[in-house]
Structure formats: structure tokens, C-alpha cells
PDB file of C-alpha atoms in Angstrom:
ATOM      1  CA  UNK A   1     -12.830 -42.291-161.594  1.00  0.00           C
ATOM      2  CA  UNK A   2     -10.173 -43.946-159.165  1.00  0.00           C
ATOM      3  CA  UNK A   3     -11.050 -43.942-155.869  1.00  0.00           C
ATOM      4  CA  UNK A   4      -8.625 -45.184-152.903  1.00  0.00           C
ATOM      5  CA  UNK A   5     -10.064 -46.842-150.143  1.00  0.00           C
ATOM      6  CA  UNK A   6      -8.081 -47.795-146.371  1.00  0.00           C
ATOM      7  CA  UNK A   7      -9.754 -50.313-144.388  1.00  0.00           C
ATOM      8  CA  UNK A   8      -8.278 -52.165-140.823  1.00  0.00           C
ATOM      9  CA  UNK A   9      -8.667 -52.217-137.525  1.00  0.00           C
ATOM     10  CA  UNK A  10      -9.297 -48.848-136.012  1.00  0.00           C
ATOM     11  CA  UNK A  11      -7.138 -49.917-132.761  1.00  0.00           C
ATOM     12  CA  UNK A  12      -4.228 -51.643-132.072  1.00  0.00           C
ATOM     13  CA  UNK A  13      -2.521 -52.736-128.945  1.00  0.00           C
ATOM     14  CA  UNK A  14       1.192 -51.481-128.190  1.00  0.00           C
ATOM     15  CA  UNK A  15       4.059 -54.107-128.964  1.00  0.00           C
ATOM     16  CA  UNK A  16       1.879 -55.601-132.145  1.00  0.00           C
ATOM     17  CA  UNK A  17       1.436 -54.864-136.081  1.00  0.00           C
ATOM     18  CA  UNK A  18      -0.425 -52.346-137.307  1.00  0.00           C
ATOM     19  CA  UNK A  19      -2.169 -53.825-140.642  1.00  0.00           C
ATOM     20  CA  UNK A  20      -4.088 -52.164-143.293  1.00  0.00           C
ATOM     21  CA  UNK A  21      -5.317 -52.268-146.558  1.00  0.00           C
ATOM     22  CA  UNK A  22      -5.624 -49.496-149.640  1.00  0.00           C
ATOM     23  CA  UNK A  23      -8.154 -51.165-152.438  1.00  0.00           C
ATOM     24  CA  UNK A  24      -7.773 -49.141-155.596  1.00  0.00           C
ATOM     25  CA  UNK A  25     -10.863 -48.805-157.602  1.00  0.00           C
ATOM     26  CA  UNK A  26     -12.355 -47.691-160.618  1.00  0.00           C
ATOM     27  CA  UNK A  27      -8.787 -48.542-162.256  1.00  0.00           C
ATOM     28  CA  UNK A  28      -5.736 -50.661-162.478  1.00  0.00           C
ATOM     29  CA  UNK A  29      -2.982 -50.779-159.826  1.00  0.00           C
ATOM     30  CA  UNK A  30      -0.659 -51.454-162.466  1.00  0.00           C
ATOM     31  CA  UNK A  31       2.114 -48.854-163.623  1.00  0.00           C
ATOM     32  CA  UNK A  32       2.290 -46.725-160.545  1.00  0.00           C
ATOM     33  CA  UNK A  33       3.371 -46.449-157.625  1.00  0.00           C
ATOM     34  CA  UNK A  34       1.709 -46.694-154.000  1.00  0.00           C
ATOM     35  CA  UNK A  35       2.302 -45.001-150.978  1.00  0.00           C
ATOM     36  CA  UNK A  36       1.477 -44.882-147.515  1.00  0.00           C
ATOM     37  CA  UNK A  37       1.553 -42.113-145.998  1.00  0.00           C
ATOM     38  CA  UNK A  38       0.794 -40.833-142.069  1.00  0.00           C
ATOM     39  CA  UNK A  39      -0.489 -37.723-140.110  1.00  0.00           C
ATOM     40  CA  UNK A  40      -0.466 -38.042-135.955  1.00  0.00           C
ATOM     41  CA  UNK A  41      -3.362 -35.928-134.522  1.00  0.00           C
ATOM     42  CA  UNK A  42      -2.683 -32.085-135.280  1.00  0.00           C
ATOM     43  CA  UNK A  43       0.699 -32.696-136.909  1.00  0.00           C
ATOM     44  CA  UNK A  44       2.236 -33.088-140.154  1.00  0.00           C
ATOM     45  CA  UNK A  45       2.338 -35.812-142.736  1.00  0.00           C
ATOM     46  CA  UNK A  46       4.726 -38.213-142.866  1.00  0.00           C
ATOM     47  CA  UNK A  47       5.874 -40.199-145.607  1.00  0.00           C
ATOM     48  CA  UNK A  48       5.970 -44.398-144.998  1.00  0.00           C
ATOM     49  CA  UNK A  49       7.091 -46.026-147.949  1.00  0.00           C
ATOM     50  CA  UNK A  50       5.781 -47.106-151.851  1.00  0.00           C
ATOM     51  CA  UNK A  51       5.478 -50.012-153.927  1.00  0.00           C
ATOM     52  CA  UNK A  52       5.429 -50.197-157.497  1.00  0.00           C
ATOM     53  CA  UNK A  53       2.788 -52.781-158.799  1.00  0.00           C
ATOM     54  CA  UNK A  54       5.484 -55.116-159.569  1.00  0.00           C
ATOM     55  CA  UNK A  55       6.177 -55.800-155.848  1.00  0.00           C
ATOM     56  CA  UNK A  56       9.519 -53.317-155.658  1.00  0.00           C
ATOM     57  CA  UNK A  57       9.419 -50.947-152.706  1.00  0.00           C
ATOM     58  CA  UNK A  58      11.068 -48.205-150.875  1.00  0.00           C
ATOM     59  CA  UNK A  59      10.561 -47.086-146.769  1.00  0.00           C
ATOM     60  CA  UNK A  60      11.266 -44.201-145.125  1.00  0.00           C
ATOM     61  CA  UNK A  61      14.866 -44.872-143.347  1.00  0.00           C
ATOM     62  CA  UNK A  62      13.387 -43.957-139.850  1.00  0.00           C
ATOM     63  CA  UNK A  63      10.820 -46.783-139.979  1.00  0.00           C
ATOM     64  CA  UNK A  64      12.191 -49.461-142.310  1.00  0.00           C
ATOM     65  CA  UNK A  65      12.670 -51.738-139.409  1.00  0.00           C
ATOM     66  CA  UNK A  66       9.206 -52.113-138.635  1.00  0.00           C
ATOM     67  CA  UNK A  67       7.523 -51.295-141.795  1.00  0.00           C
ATOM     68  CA  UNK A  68       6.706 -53.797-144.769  1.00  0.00           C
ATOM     69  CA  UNK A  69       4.190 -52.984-147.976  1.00  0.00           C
ATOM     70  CA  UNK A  70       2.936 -55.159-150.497  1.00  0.00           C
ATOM     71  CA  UNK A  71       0.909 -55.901-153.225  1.00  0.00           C
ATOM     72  CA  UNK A  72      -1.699 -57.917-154.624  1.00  0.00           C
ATOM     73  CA  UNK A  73      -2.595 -57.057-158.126  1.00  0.00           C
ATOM     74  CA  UNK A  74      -5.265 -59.737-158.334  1.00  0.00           C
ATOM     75  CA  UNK A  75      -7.189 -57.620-155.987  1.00  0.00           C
ATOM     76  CA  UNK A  76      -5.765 -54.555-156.680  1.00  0.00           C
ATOM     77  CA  UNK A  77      -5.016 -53.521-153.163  1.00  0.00           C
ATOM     78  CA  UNK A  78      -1.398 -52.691-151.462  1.00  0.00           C
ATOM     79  CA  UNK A  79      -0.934 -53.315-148.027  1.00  0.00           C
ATOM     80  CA  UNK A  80       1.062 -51.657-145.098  1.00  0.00           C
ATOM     81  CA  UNK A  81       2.564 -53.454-142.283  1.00  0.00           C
ATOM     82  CA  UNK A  82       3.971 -51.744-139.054  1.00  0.00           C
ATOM     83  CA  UNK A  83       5.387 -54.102-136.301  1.00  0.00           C
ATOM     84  CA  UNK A  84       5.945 -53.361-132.746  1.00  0.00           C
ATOM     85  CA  UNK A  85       3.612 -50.413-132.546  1.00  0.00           C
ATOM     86  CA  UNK A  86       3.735 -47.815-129.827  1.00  0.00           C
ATOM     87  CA  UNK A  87       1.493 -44.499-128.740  1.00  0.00           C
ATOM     88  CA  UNK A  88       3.870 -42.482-131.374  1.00  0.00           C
ATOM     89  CA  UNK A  89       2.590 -44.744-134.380  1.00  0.00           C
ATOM     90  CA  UNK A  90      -1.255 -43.429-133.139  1.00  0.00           C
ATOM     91  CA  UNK A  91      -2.060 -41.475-136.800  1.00  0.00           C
ATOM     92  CA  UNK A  92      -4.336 -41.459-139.741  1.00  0.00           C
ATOM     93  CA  UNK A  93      -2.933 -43.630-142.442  1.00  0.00           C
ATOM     94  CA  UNK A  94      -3.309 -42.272-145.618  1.00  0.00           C
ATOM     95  CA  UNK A  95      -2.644 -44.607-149.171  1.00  0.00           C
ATOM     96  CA  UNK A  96      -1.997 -42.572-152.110  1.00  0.00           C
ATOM     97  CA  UNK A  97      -1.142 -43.027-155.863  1.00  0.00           C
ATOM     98  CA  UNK A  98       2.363 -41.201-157.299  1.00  0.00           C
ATOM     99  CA  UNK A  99       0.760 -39.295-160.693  1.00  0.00           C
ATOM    100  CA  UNK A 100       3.643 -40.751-162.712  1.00  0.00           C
ATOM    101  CA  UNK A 101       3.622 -43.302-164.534  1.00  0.00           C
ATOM    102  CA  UNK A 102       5.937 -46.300-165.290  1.00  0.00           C
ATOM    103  CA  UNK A 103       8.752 -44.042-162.580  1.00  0.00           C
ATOM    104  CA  UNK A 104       7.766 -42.317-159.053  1.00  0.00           C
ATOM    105  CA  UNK A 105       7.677 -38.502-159.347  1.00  0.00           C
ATOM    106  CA  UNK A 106       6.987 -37.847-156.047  1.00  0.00           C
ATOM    107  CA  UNK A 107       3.636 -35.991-156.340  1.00  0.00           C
ATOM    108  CA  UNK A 108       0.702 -37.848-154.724  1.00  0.00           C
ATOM    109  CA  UNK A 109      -2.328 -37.085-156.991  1.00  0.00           C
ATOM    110  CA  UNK A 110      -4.678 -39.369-155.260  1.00  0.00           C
ATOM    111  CA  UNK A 111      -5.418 -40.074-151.915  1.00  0.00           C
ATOM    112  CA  UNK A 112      -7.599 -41.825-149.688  1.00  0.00           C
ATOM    113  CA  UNK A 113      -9.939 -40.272-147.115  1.00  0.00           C
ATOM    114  CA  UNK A 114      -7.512 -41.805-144.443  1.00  0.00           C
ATOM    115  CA  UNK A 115      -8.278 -44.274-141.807  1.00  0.00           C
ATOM    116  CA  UNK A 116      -7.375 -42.929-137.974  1.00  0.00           C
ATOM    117  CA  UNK A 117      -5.503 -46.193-136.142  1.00  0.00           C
ATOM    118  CA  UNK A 118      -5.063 -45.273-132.433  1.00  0.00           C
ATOM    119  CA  UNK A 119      -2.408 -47.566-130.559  1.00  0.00           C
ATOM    120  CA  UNK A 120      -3.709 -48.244-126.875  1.00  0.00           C
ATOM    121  CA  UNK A 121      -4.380 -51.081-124.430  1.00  0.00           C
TER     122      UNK A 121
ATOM    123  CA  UNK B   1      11.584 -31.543-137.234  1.00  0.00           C
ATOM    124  CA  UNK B   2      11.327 -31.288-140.396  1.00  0.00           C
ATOM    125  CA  UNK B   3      13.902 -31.568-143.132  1.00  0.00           C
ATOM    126  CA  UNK B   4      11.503 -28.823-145.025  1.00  0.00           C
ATOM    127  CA  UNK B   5      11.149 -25.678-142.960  1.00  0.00           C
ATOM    128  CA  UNK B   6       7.617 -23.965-143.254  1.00  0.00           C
ATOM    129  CA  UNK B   7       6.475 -20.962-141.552  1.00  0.00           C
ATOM    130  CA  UNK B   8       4.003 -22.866-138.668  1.00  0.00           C
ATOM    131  CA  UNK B   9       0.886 -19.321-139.646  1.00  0.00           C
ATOM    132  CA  UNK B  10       0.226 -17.129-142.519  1.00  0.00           C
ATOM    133  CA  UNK B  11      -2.936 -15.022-142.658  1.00  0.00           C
ATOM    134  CA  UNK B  12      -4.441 -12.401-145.178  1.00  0.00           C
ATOM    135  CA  UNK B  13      -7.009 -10.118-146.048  1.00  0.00           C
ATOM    136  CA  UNK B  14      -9.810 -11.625-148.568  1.00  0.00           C
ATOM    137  CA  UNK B  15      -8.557 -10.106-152.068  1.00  0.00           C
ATOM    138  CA  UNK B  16      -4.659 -10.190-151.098  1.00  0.00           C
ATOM    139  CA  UNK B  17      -1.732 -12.328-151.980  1.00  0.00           C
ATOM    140  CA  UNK B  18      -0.026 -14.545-149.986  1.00  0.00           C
ATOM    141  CA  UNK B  19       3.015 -16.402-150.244  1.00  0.00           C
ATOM    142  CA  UNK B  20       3.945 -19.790-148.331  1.00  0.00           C
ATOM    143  CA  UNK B  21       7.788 -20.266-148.561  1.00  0.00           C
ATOM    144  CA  UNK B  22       9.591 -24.185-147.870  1.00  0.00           C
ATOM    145  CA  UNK B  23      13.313 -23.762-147.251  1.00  0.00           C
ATOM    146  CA  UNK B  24      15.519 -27.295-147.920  1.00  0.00           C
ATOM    147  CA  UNK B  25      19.208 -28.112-148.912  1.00  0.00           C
ATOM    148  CA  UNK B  26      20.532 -29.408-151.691  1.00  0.00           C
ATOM    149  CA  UNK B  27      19.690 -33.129-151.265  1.00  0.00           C
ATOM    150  CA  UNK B  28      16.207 -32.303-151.498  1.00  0.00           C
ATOM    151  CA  UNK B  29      14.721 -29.034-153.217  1.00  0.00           C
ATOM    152  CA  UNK B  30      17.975 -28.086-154.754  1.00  0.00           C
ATOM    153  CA  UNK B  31      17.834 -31.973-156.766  1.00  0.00           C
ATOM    154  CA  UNK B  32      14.291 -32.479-157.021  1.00  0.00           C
ATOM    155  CA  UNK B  33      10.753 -30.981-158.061  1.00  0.00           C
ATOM    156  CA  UNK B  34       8.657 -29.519-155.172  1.00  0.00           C
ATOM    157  CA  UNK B  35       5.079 -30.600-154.970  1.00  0.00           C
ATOM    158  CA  UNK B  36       2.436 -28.711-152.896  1.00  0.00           C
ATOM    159  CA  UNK B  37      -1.178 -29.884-150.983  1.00  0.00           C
ATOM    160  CA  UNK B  38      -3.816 -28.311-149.860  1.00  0.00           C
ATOM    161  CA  UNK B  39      -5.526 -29.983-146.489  1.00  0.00           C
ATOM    162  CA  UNK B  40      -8.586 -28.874-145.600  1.00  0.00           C
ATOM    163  CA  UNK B  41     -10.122 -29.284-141.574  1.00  0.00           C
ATOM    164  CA  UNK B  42     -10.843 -33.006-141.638  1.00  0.00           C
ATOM    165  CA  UNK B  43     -10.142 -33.980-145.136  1.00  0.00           C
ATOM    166  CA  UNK B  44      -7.366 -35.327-146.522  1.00  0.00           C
ATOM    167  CA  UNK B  45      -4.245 -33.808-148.467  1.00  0.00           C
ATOM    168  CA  UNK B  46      -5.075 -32.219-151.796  1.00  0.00           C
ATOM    169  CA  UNK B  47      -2.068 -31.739-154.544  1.00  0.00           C
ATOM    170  CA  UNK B  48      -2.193 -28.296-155.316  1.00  0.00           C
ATOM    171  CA  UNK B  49       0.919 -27.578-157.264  1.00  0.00           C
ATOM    172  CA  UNK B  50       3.179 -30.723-158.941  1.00  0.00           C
ATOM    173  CA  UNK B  51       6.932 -30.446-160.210  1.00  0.00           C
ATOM    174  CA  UNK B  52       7.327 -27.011-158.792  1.00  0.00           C
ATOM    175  CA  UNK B  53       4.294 -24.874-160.762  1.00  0.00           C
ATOM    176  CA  UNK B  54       2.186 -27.361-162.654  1.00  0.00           C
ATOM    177  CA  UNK B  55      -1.274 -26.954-161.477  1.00  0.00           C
ATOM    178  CA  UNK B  56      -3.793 -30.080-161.819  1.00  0.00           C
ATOM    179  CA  UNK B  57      -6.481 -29.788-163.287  1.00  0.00           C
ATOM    180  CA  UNK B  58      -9.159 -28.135-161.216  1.00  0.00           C
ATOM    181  CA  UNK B  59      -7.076 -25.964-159.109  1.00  0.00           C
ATOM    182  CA  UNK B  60      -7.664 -22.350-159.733  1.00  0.00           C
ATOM    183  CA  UNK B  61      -4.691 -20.159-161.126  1.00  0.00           C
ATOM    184  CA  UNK B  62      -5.044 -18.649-158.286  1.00  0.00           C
ATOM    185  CA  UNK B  63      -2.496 -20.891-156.704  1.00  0.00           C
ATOM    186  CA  UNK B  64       1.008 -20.923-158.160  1.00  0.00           C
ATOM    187  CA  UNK B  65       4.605 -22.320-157.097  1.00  0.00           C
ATOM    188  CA  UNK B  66       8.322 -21.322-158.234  1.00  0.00           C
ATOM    189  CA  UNK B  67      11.368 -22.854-157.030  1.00  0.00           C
ATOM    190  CA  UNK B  68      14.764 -21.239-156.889  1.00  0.00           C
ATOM    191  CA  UNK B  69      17.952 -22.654-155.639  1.00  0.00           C
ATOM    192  CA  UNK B  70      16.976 -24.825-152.797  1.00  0.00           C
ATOM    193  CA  UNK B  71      13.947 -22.838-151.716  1.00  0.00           C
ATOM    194  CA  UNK B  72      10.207 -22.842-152.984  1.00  0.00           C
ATOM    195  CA  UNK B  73       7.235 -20.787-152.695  1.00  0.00           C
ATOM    196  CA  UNK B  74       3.481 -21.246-152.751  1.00  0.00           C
ATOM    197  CA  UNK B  75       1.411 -17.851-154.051  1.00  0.00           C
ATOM    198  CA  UNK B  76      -1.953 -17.343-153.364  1.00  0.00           C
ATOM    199  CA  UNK B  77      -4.520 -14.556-155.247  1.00  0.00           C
ATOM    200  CA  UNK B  78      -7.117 -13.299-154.356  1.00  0.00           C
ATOM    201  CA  UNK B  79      -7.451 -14.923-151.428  1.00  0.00           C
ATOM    202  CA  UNK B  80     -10.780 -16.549-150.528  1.00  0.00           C
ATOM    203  CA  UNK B  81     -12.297 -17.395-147.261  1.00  0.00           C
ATOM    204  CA  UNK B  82     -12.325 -21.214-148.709  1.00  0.00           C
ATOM    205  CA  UNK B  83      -8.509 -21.305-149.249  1.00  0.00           C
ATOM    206  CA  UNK B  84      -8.020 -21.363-145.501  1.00  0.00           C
ATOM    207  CA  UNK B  85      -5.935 -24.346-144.365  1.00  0.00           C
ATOM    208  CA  UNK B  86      -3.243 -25.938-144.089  1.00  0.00           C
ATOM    209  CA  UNK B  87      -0.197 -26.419-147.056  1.00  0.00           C
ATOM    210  CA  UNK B  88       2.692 -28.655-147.235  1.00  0.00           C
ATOM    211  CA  UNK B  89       5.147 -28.656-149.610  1.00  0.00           C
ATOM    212  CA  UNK B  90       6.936 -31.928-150.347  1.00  0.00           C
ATOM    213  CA  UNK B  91       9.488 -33.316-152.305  1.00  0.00           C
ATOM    214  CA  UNK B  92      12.487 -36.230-152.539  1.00  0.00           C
ATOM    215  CA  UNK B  93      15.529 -36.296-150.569  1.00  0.00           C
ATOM    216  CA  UNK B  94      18.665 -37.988-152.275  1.00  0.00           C
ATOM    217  CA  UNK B  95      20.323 -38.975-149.092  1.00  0.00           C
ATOM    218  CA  UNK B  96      20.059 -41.780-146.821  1.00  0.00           C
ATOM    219  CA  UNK B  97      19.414 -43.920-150.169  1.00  0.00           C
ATOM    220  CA  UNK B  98      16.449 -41.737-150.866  1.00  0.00           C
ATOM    221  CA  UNK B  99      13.277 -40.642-149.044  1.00  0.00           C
ATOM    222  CA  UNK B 100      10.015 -38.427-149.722  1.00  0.00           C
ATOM    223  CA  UNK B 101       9.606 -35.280-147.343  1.00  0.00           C
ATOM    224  CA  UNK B 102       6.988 -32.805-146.473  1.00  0.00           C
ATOM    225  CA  UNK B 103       7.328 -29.889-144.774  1.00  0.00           C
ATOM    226  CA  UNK B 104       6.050 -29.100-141.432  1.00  0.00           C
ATOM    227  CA  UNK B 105       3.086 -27.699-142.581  1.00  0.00           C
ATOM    228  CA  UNK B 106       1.547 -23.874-142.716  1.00  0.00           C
ATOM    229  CA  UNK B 107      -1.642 -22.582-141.414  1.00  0.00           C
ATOM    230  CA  UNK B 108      -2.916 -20.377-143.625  1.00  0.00           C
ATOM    231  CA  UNK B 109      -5.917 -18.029-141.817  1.00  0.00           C
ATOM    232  CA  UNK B 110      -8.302 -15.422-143.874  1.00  0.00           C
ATOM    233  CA  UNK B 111      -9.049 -12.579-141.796  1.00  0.00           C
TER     234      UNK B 111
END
């Protein structure tokens, strides 16, 4: 079955990019879409962005600044990108798969076991 | 805050039914589909309910989600000791050019 899988560094210092890698497996990355989503320690989730397989994407207005995803379909992995980091941006960093196909429906029907980043010096 | 408003606890007897309600506006629940997870301690999100009361495959009938207006609700059966933790509900907002939100989250605890 497809599994989702986020690997990067586990800490990152404040002022730099936050960088990290979903690797879809067990299927193709093509026809949906991707998203990254986040979850500081003992609050809610918060939706980053998504990417469609093609390369199109979509952020979250409050962190579209600072945030960049892409795609590499020759390894079938997405990437997320978060520049100038601070202490707020300390999370685990969830990538996900939107169940439709071919259009984003908005429901996330897989998800990775999530990959805690802490942002310190 | 949240542009979804959750009730932060909910609790229940094992046997009774509980319902989890997400309140929006009309940008979000009242123009889109409202999706609902599941997150157990230390695990990651789990879609419970999709496009307002389709259940994946899996998830027990136990759980079951109705929208009206721009409001949604989770129900719960039967509750089990296992169903304790934490539910979002989610969905799109049209405005701004378009973003996905969750709610703030409830704590569901089985007494």
C-alpha cells in the first residue's frame, strides 16, 4: 500500500530554512495532490500548502512568504521549504496525500508518521 | 485562533453518544465539504469522516458527520475506551484566494 515517509534534519537554527522531504511509496505521485501540513507541541494542525504532481501549488496566506514546495516525480518525493525560521515554526511536519484525484478535495487520506523539527541555537 | 471553532473537551460514558460540533462562516463550511480526523496520543491524524459523512473504509459506523448551514457535527456510538482522542474537523476556505482549515481541535475523554 502507499506509505508516506518525512525525512530532514531534526533541528534547525533560527533565521535559516527549514527543509524536508515526503518520499511517496508503494505508488505513483502522479494525479494528486501533496500537502504539508504542521502541529506545534500540544496544539492544533496547521495547514502549509500542496502541490499537484505537475509542479502547481498553493500556500497558506499566513506563510507564503517563507514557504516554497516542490516536486520531483522522478523520485517521487515533494519537498517543503520554510525560510527564516523562528521558535514559532518548532512543530511536527506532517506530508499528506488529498484522496482526490485529478482535483484537491480537501480530505487528507494519507499521512505520514510526521517528523518533529525543533528551531533552536 | 481558529477560523473553525471546536469545543477545546468532550467526555462520555462507555456505551453513550457523543457529538463534536465545528462552527465556521460561509467562506468555509457554508461553501465546502467538512472532513474529520481522528489523532490518537503520539500518532498522527487519521481521516475519519470525508465530504461531510462519507466514512473510509475501515472506520466503524460508529462515527458519523452531518453538516447544516455553516456548522458540522461529529457523532460518536457507543463509545469505546479506544475512541479517546483528539478530532479536528477541517475543510476549505474561499477567501484570501483560498486556504485549507482545521479546527482547533477537541479532546474527547471516556470516563
Amino acid at each position: 500500500q502507499v506509505q508516506l515517509q518525512e525525512s530532514g534534519p531534526g533541528l534547525v537554527k533560527p533565521s535559516e530554512t527549514l527543509s524536508l522531504t515526503c518520499t511517496v511509496s508503494g505508488g505513483s505521485i502522479s494525479s494528486y495532490y501533496w500537502s504539508w501540513i504542521r502541529q506545534p507541541p500540544g496544539k492544533g494542525l496547521e495547514w502549509m500548502g500542496y502541490i499537484y504532481y505537475s509542479g502547481s501549488t498553493k500556500y497558506n496566506p499566513s506563510l507564503k512568504s517563507r514557504v516554497t514546495i516542490s516536486v520531483d516525480t522522478s523520485k517521487n518525493q515533494f519537498s517543503l521549504k520554510l525560510s527564516s525560521v523562528t521558535a514559532a515554526d518548532t512543530a511536527v511536519y506532517y506530508c499528506a496525500r488529498d484522496g482526490g484525484s485529478g482535483s484537491p478535495d480537501w480530505y487528507f487520506d494519507l499521512w505520514g508518521r510526521g517528523t518533529l523539527v525543533t528551531v533552536s541555537s | 485562533q481558529s477560523v473553525l471553532t471546536q469545543p477545546p473537551s468532550a467526555s462520555g460514558t462507555p456505551g453513550q453518544r457523543v457529538t463534536i460540533s465545528c462552527s465556521g462562516g460561509s467562506s468555509n463550511i457554508g461553501s465546502n465539504t467538512v472532513n474529520w480526523y481522528q489523532q490518537l496520543p503520539g500518532t498522527a491524524p487519521k481521516l475519519l469522516i470525508y465530504r461531510n459523512n462519507l466514512r473510509p473504509s475501515g472506520v466503524p459506523d460508529r462515527f458519523s458527520g452531518s453538516k447544516s448551514a455553516t456548522s458540522a457535527s461529529l457523532a460518536i456510538s457507543g463509545l469505546q475506551s479506544e475512541d479517546e482522542a483528539d478530532y479536528y474537523c477541517a475543510t476549505w476556505d474561499d477567501s484570501l484566494n483560498g486556504q485549507g482549515v482545521f479546527g482547533g481541535g477537541t479532546k474527547l475523554t471516556v470516563l
